[in-house]
PDB file of C-alpha atoms and ligand atoms in Angstrom:
ATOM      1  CA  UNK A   1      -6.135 -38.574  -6.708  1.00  0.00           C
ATOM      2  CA  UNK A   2      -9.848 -38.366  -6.921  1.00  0.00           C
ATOM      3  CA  UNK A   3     -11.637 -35.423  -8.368  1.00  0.00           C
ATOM      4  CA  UNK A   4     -12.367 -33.005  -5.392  1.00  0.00           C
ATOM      5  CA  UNK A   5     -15.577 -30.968  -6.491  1.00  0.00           C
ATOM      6  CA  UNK A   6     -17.395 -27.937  -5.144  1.00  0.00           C
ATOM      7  CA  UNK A   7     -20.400 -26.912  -6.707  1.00  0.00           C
ATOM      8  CA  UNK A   8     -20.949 -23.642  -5.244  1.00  0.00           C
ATOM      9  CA  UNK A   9     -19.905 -20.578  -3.754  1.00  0.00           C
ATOM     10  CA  UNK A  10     -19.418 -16.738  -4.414  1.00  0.00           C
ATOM     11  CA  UNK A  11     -17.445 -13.997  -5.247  1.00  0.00           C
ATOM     12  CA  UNK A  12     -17.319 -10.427  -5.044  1.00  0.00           C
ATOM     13  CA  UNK A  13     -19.550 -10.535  -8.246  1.00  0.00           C
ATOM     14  CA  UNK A  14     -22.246 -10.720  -5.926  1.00  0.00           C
ATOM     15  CA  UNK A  15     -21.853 -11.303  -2.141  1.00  0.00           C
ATOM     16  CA  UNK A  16     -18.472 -12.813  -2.006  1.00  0.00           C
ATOM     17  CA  UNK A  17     -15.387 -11.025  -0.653  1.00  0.00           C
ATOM     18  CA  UNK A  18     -12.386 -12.556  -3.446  1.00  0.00           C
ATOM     19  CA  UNK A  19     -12.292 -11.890  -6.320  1.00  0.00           C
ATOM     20  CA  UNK A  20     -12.991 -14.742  -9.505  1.00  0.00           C
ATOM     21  CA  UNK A  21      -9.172 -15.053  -9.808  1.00  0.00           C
ATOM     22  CA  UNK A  22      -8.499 -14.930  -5.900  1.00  0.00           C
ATOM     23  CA  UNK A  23     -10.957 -17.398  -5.999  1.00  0.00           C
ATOM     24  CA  UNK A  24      -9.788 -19.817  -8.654  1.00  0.00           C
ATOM     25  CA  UNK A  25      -6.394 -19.617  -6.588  1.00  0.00           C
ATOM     26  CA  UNK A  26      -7.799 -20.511  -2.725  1.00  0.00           C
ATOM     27  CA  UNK A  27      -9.542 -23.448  -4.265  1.00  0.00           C
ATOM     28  CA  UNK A  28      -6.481 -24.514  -6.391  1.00  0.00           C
ATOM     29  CA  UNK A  29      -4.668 -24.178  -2.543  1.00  0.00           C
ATOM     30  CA  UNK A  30      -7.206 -26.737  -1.137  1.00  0.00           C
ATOM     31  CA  UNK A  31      -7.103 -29.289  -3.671  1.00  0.00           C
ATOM     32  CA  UNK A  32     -10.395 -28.760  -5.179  1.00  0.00           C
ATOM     33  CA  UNK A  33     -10.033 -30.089  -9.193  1.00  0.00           C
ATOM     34  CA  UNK A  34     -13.650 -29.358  -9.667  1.00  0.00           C
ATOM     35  CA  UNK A  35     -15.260 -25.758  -9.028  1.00  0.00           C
ATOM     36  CA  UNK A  36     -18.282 -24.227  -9.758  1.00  0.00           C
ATOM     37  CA  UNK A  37     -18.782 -20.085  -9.536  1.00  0.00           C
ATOM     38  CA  UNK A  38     -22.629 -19.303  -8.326  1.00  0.00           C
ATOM     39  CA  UNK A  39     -23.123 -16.183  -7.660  1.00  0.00           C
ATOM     40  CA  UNK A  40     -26.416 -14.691  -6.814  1.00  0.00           C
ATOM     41  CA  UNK A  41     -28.041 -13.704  -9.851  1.00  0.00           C
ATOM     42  CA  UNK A  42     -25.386 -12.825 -11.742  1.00  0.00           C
ATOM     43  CA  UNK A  43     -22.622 -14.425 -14.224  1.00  0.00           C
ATOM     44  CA  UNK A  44     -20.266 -11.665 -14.569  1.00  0.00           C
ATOM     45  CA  UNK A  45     -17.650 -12.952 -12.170  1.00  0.00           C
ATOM     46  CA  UNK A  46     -17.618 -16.018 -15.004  1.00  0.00           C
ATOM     47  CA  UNK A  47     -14.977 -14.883 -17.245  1.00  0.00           C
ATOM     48  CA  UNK A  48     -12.452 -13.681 -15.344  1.00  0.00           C
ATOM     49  CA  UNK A  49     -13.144 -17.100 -13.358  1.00  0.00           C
ATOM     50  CA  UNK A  50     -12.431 -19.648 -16.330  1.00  0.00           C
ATOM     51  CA  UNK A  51      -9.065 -17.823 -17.348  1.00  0.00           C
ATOM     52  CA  UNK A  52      -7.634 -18.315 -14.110  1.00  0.00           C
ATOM     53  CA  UNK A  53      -8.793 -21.741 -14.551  1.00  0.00           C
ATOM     54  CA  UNK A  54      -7.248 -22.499 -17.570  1.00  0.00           C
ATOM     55  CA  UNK A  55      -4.180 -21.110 -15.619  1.00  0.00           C
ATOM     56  CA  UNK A  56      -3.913 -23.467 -13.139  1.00  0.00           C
ATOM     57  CA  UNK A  57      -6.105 -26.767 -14.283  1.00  0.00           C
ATOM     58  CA  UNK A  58      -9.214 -25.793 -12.163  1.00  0.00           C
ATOM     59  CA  UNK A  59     -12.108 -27.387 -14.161  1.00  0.00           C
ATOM     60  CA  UNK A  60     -14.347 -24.359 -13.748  1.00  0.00           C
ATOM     61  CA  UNK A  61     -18.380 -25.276 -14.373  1.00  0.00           C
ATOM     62  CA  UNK A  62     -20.575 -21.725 -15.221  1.00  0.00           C
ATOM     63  CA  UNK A  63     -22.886 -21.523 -12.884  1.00  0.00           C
ATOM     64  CA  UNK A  64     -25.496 -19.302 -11.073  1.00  0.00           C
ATOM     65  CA  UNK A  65     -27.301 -19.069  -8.061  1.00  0.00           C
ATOM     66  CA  UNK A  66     -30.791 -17.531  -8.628  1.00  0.00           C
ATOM     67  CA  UNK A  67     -33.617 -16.510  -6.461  1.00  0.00           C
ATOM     68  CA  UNK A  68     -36.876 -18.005  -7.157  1.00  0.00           C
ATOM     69  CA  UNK A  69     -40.205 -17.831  -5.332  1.00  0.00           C
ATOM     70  CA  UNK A  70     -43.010 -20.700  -5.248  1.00  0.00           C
ATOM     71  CA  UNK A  71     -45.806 -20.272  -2.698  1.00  0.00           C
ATOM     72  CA  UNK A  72     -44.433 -17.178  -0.829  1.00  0.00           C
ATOM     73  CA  UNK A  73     -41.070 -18.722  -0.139  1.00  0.00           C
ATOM     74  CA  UNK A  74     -38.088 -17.735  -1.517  1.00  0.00           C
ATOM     75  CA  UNK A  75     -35.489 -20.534  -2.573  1.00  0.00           C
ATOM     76  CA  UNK A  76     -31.984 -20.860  -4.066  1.00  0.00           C
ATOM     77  CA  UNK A  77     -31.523 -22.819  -7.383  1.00  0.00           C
ATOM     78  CA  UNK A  78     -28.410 -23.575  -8.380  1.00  0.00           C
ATOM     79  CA  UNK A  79     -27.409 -23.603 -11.846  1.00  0.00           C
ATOM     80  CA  UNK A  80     -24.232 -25.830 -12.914  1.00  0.00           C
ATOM     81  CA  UNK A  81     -23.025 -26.078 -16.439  1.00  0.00           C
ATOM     82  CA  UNK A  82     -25.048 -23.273 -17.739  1.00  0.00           C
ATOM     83  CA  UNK A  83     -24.586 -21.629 -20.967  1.00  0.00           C
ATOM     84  CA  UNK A  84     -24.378 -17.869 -19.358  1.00  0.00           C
ATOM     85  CA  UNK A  85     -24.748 -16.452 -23.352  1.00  0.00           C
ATOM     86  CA  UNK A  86     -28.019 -18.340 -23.406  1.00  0.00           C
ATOM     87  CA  UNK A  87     -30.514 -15.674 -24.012  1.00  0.00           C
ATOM     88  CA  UNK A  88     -33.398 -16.659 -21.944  1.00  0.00           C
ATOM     89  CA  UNK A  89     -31.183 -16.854 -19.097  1.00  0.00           C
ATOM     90  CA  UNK A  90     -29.653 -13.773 -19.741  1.00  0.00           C
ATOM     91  CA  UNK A  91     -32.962 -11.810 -20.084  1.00  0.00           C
ATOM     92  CA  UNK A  92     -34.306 -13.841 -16.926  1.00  0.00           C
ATOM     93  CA  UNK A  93     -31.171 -12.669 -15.148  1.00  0.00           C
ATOM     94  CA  UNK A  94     -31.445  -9.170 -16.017  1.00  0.00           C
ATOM     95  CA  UNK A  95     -35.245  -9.111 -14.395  1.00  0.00           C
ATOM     96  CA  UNK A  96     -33.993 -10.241 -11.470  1.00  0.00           C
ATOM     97  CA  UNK A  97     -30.629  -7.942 -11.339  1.00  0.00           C
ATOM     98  CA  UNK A  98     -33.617  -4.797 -11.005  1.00  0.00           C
ATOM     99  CA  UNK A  99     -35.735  -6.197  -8.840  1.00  0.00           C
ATOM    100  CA  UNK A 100     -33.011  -7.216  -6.707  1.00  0.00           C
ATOM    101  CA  UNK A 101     -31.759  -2.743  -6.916  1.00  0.00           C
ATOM    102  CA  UNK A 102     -35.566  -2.141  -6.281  1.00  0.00           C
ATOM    103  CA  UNK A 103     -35.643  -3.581  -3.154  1.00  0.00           C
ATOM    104  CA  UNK A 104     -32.106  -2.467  -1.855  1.00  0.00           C
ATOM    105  CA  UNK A 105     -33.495   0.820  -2.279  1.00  0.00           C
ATOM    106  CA  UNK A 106     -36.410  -0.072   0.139  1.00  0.00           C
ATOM    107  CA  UNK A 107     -34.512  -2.042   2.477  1.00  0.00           C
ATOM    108  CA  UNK A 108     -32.299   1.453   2.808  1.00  0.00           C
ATOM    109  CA  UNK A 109     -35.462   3.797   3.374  1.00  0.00           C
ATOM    110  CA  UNK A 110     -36.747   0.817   6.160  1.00  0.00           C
ATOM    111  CA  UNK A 111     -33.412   1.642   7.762  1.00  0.00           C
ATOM    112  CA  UNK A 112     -33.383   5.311   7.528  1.00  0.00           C
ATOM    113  CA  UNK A 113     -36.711   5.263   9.133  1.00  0.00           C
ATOM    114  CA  UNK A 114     -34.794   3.497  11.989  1.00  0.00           C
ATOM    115  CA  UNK A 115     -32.291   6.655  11.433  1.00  0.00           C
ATOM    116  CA  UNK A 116     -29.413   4.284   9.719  1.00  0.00           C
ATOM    117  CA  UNK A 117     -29.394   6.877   6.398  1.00  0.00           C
ATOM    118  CA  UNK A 118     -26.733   6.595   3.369  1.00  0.00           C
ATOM    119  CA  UNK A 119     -26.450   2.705   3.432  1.00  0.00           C
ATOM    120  CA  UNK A 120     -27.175   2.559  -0.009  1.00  0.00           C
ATOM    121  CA  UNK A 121     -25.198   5.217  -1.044  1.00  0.00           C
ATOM    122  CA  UNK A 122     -22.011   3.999   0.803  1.00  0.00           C
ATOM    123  CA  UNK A 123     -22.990  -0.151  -0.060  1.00  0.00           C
ATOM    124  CA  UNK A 124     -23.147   1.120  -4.168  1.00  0.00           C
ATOM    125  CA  UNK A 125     -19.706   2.847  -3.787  1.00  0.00           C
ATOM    126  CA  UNK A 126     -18.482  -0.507  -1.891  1.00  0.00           C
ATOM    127  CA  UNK A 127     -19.861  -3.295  -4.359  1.00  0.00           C
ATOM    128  CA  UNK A 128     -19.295  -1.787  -7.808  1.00  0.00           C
ATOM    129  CA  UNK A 129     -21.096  -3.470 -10.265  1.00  0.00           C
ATOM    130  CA  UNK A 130     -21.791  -6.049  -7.789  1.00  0.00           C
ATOM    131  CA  UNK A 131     -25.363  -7.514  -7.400  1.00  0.00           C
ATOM    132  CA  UNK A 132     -26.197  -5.849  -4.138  1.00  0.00           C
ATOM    133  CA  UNK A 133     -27.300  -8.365  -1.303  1.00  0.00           C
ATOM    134  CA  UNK A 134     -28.409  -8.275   2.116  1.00  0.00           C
ATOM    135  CA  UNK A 135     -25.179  -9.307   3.153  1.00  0.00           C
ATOM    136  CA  UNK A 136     -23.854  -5.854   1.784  1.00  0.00           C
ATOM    137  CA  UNK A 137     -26.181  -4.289   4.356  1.00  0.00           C
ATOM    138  CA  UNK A 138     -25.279  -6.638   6.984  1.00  0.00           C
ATOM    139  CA  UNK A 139     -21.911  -5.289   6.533  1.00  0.00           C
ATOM    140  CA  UNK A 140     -22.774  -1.964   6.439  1.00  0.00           C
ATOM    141  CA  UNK A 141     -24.396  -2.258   9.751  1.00  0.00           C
ATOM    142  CA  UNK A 142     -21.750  -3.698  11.256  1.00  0.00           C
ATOM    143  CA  UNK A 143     -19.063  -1.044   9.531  1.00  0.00           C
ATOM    144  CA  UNK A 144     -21.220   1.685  11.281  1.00  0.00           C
ATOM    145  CA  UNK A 145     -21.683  -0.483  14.614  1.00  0.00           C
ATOM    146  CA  UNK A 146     -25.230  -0.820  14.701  1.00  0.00           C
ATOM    147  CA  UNK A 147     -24.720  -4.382  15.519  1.00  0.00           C
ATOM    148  CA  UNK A 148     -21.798  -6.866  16.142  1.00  0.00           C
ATOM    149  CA  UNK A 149     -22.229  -9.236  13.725  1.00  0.00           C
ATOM    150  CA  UNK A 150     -23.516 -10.175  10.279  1.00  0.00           C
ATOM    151  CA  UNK A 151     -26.268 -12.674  12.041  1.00  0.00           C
ATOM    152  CA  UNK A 152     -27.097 -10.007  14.401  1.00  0.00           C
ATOM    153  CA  UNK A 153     -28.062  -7.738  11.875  1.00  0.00           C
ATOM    154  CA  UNK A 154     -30.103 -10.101  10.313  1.00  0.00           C
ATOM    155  CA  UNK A 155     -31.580 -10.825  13.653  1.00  0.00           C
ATOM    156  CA  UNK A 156     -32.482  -7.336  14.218  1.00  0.00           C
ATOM    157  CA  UNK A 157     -32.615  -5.644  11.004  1.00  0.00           C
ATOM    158  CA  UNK A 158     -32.330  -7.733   7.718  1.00  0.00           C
ATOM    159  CA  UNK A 159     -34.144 -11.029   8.459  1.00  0.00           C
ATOM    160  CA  UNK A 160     -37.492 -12.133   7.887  1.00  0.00           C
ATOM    161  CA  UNK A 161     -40.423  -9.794   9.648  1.00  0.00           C
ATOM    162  CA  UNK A 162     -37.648  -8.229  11.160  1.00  0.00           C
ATOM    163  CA  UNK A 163     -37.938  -3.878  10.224  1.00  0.00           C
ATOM    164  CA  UNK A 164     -35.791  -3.597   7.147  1.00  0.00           C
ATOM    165  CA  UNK A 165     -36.826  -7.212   5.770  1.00  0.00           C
ATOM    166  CA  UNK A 166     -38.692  -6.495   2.412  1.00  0.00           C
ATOM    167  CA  UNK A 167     -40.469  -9.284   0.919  1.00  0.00           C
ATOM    168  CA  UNK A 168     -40.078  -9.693  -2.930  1.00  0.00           C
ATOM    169  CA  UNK A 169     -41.643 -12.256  -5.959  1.00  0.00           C
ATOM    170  CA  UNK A 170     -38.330 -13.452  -7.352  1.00  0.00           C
ATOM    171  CA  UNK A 171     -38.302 -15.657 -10.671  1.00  0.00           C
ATOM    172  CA  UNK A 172     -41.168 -18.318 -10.430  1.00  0.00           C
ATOM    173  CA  UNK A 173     -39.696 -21.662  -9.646  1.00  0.00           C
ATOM    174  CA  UNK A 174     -40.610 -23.476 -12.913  1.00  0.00           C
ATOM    175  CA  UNK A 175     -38.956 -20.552 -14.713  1.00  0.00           C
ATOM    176  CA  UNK A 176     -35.621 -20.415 -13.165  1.00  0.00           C
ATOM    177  CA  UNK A 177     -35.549 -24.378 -13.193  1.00  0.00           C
ATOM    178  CA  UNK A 178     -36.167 -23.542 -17.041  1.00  0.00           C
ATOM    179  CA  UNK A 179     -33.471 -21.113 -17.160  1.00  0.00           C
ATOM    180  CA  UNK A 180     -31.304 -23.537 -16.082  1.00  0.00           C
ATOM    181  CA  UNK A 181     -32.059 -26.772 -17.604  1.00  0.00           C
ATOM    182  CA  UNK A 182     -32.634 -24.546 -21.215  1.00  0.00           C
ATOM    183  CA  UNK A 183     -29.620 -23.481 -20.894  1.00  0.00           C
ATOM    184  CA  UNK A 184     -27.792 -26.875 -21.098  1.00  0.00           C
ATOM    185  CA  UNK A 185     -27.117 -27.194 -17.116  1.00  0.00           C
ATOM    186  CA  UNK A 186     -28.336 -28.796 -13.958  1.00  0.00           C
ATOM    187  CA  UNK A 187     -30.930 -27.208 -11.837  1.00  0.00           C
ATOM    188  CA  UNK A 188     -29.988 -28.566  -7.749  1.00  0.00           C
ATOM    189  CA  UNK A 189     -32.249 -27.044  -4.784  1.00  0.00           C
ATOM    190  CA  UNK A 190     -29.528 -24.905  -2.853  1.00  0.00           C
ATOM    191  CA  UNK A 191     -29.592 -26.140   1.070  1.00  0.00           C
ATOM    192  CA  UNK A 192     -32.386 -27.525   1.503  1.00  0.00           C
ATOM    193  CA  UNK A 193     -32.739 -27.431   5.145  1.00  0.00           C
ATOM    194  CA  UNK A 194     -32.066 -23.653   5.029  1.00  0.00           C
ATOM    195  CA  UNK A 195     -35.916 -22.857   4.429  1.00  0.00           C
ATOM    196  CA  UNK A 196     -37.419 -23.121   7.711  1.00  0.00           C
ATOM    197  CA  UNK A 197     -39.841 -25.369   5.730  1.00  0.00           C
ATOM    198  CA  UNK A 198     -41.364 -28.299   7.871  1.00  0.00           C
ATOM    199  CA  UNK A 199     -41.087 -31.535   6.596  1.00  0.00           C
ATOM    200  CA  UNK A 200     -44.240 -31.973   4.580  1.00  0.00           C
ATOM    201  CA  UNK A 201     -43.556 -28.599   2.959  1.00  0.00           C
ATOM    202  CA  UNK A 202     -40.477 -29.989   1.942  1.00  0.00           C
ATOM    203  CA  UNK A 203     -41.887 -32.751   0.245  1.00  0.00           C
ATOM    204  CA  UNK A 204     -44.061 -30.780  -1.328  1.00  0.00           C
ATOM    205  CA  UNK A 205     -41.284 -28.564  -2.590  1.00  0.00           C
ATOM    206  CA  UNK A 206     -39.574 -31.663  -3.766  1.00  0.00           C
ATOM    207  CA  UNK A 207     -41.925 -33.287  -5.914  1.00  0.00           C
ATOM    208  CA  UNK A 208     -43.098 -29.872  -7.320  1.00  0.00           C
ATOM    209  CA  UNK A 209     -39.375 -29.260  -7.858  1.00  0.00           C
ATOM    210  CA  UNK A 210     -38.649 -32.461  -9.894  1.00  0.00           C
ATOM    211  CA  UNK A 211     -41.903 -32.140 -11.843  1.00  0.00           C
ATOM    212  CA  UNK A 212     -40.353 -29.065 -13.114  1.00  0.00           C
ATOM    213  CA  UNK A 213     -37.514 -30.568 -14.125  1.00  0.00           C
ATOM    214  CA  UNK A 214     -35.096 -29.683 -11.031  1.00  0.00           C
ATOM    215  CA  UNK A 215     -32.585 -32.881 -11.257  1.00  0.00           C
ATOM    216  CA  UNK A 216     -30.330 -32.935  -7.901  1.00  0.00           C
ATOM    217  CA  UNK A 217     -30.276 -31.180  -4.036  1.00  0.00           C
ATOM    218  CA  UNK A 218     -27.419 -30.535  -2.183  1.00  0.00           C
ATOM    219  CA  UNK A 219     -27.135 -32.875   0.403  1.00  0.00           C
ATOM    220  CA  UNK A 220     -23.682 -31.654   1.625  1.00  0.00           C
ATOM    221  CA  UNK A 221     -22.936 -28.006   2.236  1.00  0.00           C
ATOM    222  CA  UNK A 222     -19.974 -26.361   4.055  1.00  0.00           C
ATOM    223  CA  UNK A 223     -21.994 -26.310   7.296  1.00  0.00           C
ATOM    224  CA  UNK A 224     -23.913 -29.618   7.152  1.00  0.00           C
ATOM    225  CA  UNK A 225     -23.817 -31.723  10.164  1.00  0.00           C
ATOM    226  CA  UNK A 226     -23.842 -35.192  10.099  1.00  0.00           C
ATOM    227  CA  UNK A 227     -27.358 -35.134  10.957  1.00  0.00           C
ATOM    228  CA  UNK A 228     -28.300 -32.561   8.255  1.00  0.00           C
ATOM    229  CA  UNK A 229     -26.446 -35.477   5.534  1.00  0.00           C
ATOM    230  CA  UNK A 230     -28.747 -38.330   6.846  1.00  0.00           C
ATOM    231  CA  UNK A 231     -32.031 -36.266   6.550  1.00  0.00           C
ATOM    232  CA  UNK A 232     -30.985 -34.570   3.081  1.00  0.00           C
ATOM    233  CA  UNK A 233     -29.714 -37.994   1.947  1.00  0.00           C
ATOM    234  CA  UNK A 234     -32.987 -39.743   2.617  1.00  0.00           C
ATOM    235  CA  UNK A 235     -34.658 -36.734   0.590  1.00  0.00           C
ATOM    236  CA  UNK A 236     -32.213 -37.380  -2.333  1.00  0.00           C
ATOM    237  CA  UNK A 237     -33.237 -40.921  -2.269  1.00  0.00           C
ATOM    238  CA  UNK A 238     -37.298 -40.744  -1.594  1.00  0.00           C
ATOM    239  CA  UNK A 239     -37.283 -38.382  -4.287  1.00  0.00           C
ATOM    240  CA  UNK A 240     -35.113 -40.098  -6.975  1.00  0.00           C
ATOM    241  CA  UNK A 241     -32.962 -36.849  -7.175  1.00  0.00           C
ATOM    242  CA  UNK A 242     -29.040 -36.007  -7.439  1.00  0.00           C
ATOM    243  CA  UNK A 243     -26.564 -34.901  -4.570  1.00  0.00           C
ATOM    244  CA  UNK A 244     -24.675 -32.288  -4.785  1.00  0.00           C
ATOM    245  CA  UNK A 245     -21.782 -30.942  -2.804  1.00  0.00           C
ATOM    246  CA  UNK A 246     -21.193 -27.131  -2.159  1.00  0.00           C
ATOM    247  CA  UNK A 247     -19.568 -25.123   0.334  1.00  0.00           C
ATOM    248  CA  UNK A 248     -21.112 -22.074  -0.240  1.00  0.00           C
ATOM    249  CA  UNK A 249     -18.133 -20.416   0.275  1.00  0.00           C
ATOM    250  CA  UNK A 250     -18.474 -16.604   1.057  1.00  0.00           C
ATOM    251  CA  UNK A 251     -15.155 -15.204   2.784  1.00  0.00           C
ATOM    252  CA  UNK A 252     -12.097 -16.375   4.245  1.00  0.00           C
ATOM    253  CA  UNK A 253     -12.864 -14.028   7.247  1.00  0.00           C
ATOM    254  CA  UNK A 254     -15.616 -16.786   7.583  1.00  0.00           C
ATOM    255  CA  UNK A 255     -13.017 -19.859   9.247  1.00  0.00           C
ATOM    256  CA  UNK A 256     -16.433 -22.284   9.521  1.00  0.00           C
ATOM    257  CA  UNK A 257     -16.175 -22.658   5.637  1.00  0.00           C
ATOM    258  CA  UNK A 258     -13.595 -23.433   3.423  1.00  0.00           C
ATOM    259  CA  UNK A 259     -13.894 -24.122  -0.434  1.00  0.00           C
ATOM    260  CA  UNK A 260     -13.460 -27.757  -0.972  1.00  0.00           C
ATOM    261  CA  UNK A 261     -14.427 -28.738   2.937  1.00  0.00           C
ATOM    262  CA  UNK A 262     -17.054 -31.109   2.838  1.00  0.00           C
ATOM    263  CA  UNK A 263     -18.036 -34.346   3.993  1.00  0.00           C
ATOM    264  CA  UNK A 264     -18.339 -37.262   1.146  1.00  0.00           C
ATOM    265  CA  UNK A 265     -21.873 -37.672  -0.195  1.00  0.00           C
ATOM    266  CA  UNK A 266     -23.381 -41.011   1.595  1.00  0.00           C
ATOM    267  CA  UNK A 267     -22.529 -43.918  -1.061  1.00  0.00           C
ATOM    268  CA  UNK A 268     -25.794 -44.974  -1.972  1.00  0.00           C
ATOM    269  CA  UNK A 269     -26.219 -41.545  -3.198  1.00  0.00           C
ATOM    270  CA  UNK A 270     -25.682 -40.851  -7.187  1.00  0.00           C
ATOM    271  CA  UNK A 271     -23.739 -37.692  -7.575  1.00  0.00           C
ATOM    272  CA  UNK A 272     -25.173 -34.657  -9.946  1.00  0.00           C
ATOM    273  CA  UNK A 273     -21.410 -35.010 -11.691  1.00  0.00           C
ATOM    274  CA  UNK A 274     -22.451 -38.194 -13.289  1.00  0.00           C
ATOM    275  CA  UNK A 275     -24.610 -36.408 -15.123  1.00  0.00           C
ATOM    276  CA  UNK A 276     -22.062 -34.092 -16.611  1.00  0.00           C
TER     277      UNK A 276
HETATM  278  P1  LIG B   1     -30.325 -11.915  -0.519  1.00  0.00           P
HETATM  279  O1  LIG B   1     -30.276 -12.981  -1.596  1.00  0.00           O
HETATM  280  O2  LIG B   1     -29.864 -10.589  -0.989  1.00  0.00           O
HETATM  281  O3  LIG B   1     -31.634 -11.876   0.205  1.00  0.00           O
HETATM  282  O4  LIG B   1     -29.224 -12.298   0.537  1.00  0.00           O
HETATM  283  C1  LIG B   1     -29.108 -13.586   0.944  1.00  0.00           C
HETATM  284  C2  LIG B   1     -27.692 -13.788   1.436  1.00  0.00           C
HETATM  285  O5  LIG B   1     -27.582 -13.276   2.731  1.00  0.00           O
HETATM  286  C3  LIG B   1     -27.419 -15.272   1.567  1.00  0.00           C
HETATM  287  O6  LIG B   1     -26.880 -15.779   0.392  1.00  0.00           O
HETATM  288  C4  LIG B   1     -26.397 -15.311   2.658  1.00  0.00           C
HETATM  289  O7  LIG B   1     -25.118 -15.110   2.113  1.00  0.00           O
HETATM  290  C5  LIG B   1     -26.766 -14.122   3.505  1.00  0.00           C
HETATM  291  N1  LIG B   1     -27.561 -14.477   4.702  1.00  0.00           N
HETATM  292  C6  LIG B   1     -28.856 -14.824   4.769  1.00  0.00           C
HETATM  293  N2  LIG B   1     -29.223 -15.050   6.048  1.00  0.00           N
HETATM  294  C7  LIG B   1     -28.127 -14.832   6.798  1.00  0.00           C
HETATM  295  C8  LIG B   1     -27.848 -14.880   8.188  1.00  0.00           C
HETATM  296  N3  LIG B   1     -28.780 -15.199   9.089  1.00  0.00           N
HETATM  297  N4  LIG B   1     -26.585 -14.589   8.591  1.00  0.00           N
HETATM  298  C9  LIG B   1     -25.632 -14.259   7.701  1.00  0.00           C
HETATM  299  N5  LIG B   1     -25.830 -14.191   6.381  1.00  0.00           N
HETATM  300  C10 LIG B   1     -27.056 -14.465   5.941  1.00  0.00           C
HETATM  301 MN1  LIG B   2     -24.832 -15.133  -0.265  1.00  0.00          MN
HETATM  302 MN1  LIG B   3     -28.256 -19.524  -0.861  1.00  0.00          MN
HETATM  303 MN1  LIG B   4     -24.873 -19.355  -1.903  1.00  0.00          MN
END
């Protein structure tokens, strides 16, 4: 059988709703030999992740999905094969694990001036040691029926310009890239098409993104369409970068993605594992 990777999704180390071990099992279920743990800003669901690994032959790759800002954007860059004892990274990490409690305590006093109080309270009690995300507050929301749905809450409440969206400078782009890559692993550009960037802004972010030393973009995620694989393809290939494959695998309660569920990467396309 041919290697079955996926080279990103979460767990309840950060937003994810399994835990590493629950995890490791649902993608040992659906045939995936090749796994890689990225949660948001975090590696502390890593451990506990690679020993059920070991247990049942799950090649597990550290990884790490961080937050980064260039030009008043925010982006995702993944992190596969990462050293998570590397020091930089771990100091880098620990910047953004404050700034990321700073602004949940904003978000929560934009929402109680919209008279939602104790959502960070009752999200801290829920999520542990978690890194707290805005899809803790999207749940919150819906728990206390202020909306219907995790979208809806973003639509009204947590999204961009919407009134409990608070903007934040994340890790500069060429740092977190240097995290990564200083680190031992692979910096990839985490959905690409997610950004709401036009075109030329995405070119822009890819050659600045290469110069820095980014290396591959996922060109197949858990909710790509077949259109969203020819234009992140032809991106891959323009730019002389890798393709990755991830899921982005949240929750089972979420039946539109599946760890392991993802269209082949177009052949002409040289995967980030054969860099590995
Ligand atoms: P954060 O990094 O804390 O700003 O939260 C980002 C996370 O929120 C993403 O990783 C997604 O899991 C989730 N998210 C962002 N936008 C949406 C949306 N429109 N609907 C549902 N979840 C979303
Ligand atoms: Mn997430
Ligand atoms: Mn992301
Ligand atoms: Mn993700």
């Amino acid at each position: 059988m041919p290697e079955k990777y996926d080279l990103h999704c979460h767990s309840l180390a950060s937003d994810g709703t399994l835990s590493p071990t629950e995890l490791i099992n649902r993608a040992k279920e659906h045939q995936v030999s090749v796994l890689s743990l990225t949660d948001h800003d975090t590696t502390a669901g890593i451990a506990e992740a690679q020993q059920a690994a070991n247990q049942t032959g799950i090649k597990l790759l550290p990884g790490i999905e961080l937050s980064a800002s260039w030009k008043n954007k925010t982006l995702h860059i993944i992190g596969i094969n990462i050293d998570p004892e590397y020091s930089e990274l771990k100091s880098g990490i620990e910047q953004l694990q404050k700034k990321r409690l700073q602004r949940a305590e904003k978000i929560a006093e934009k929402l109680a001036k919209k008279n939602i109080t104790g959502a960070l309270e009752a999200i801290k009690k829920t999520a542990g040691k978690s890194m707290i995300t805005r899809t803790h507050f999207a749940d919150f929301l819906v728990a206390n029926q202020h909306v219907n749905s995790q979208q809806q809450a973003f639509d009204h409440y947590l999204g961009e310009g919407k009134p409990a969206f608070v903007s934040i400078q994340w890790a500069e782009l060429e740092t977190a890239i240097s995290w990564i890559v200083n680190s031992g692993g692979i910096a990839i550009l985490a959905h690409p098409l997610r950004y709401k960037l036009t075109a030329s802004w995405i070119k822009r972010l890819l050659g600045a993104f290469k110069d820095m030393g980014g290396e591959a973009i996922e060109v197949v995620t858990g909710r790509s369409t077949e259109q969203d694989i020819f234009i992140s393809a032809k991106y891959a290939r323009d730019f002389d970068l890798l393709g990755s494959v991830g899921s982005d695998f949240h929750s089972p309660a979420n039946v539109w993605v599946e760890l392991g569920r993802l269209a082949p990467l177009p052949a002409d396309i040289t995967p980030v594992w054969t860099k590995l």
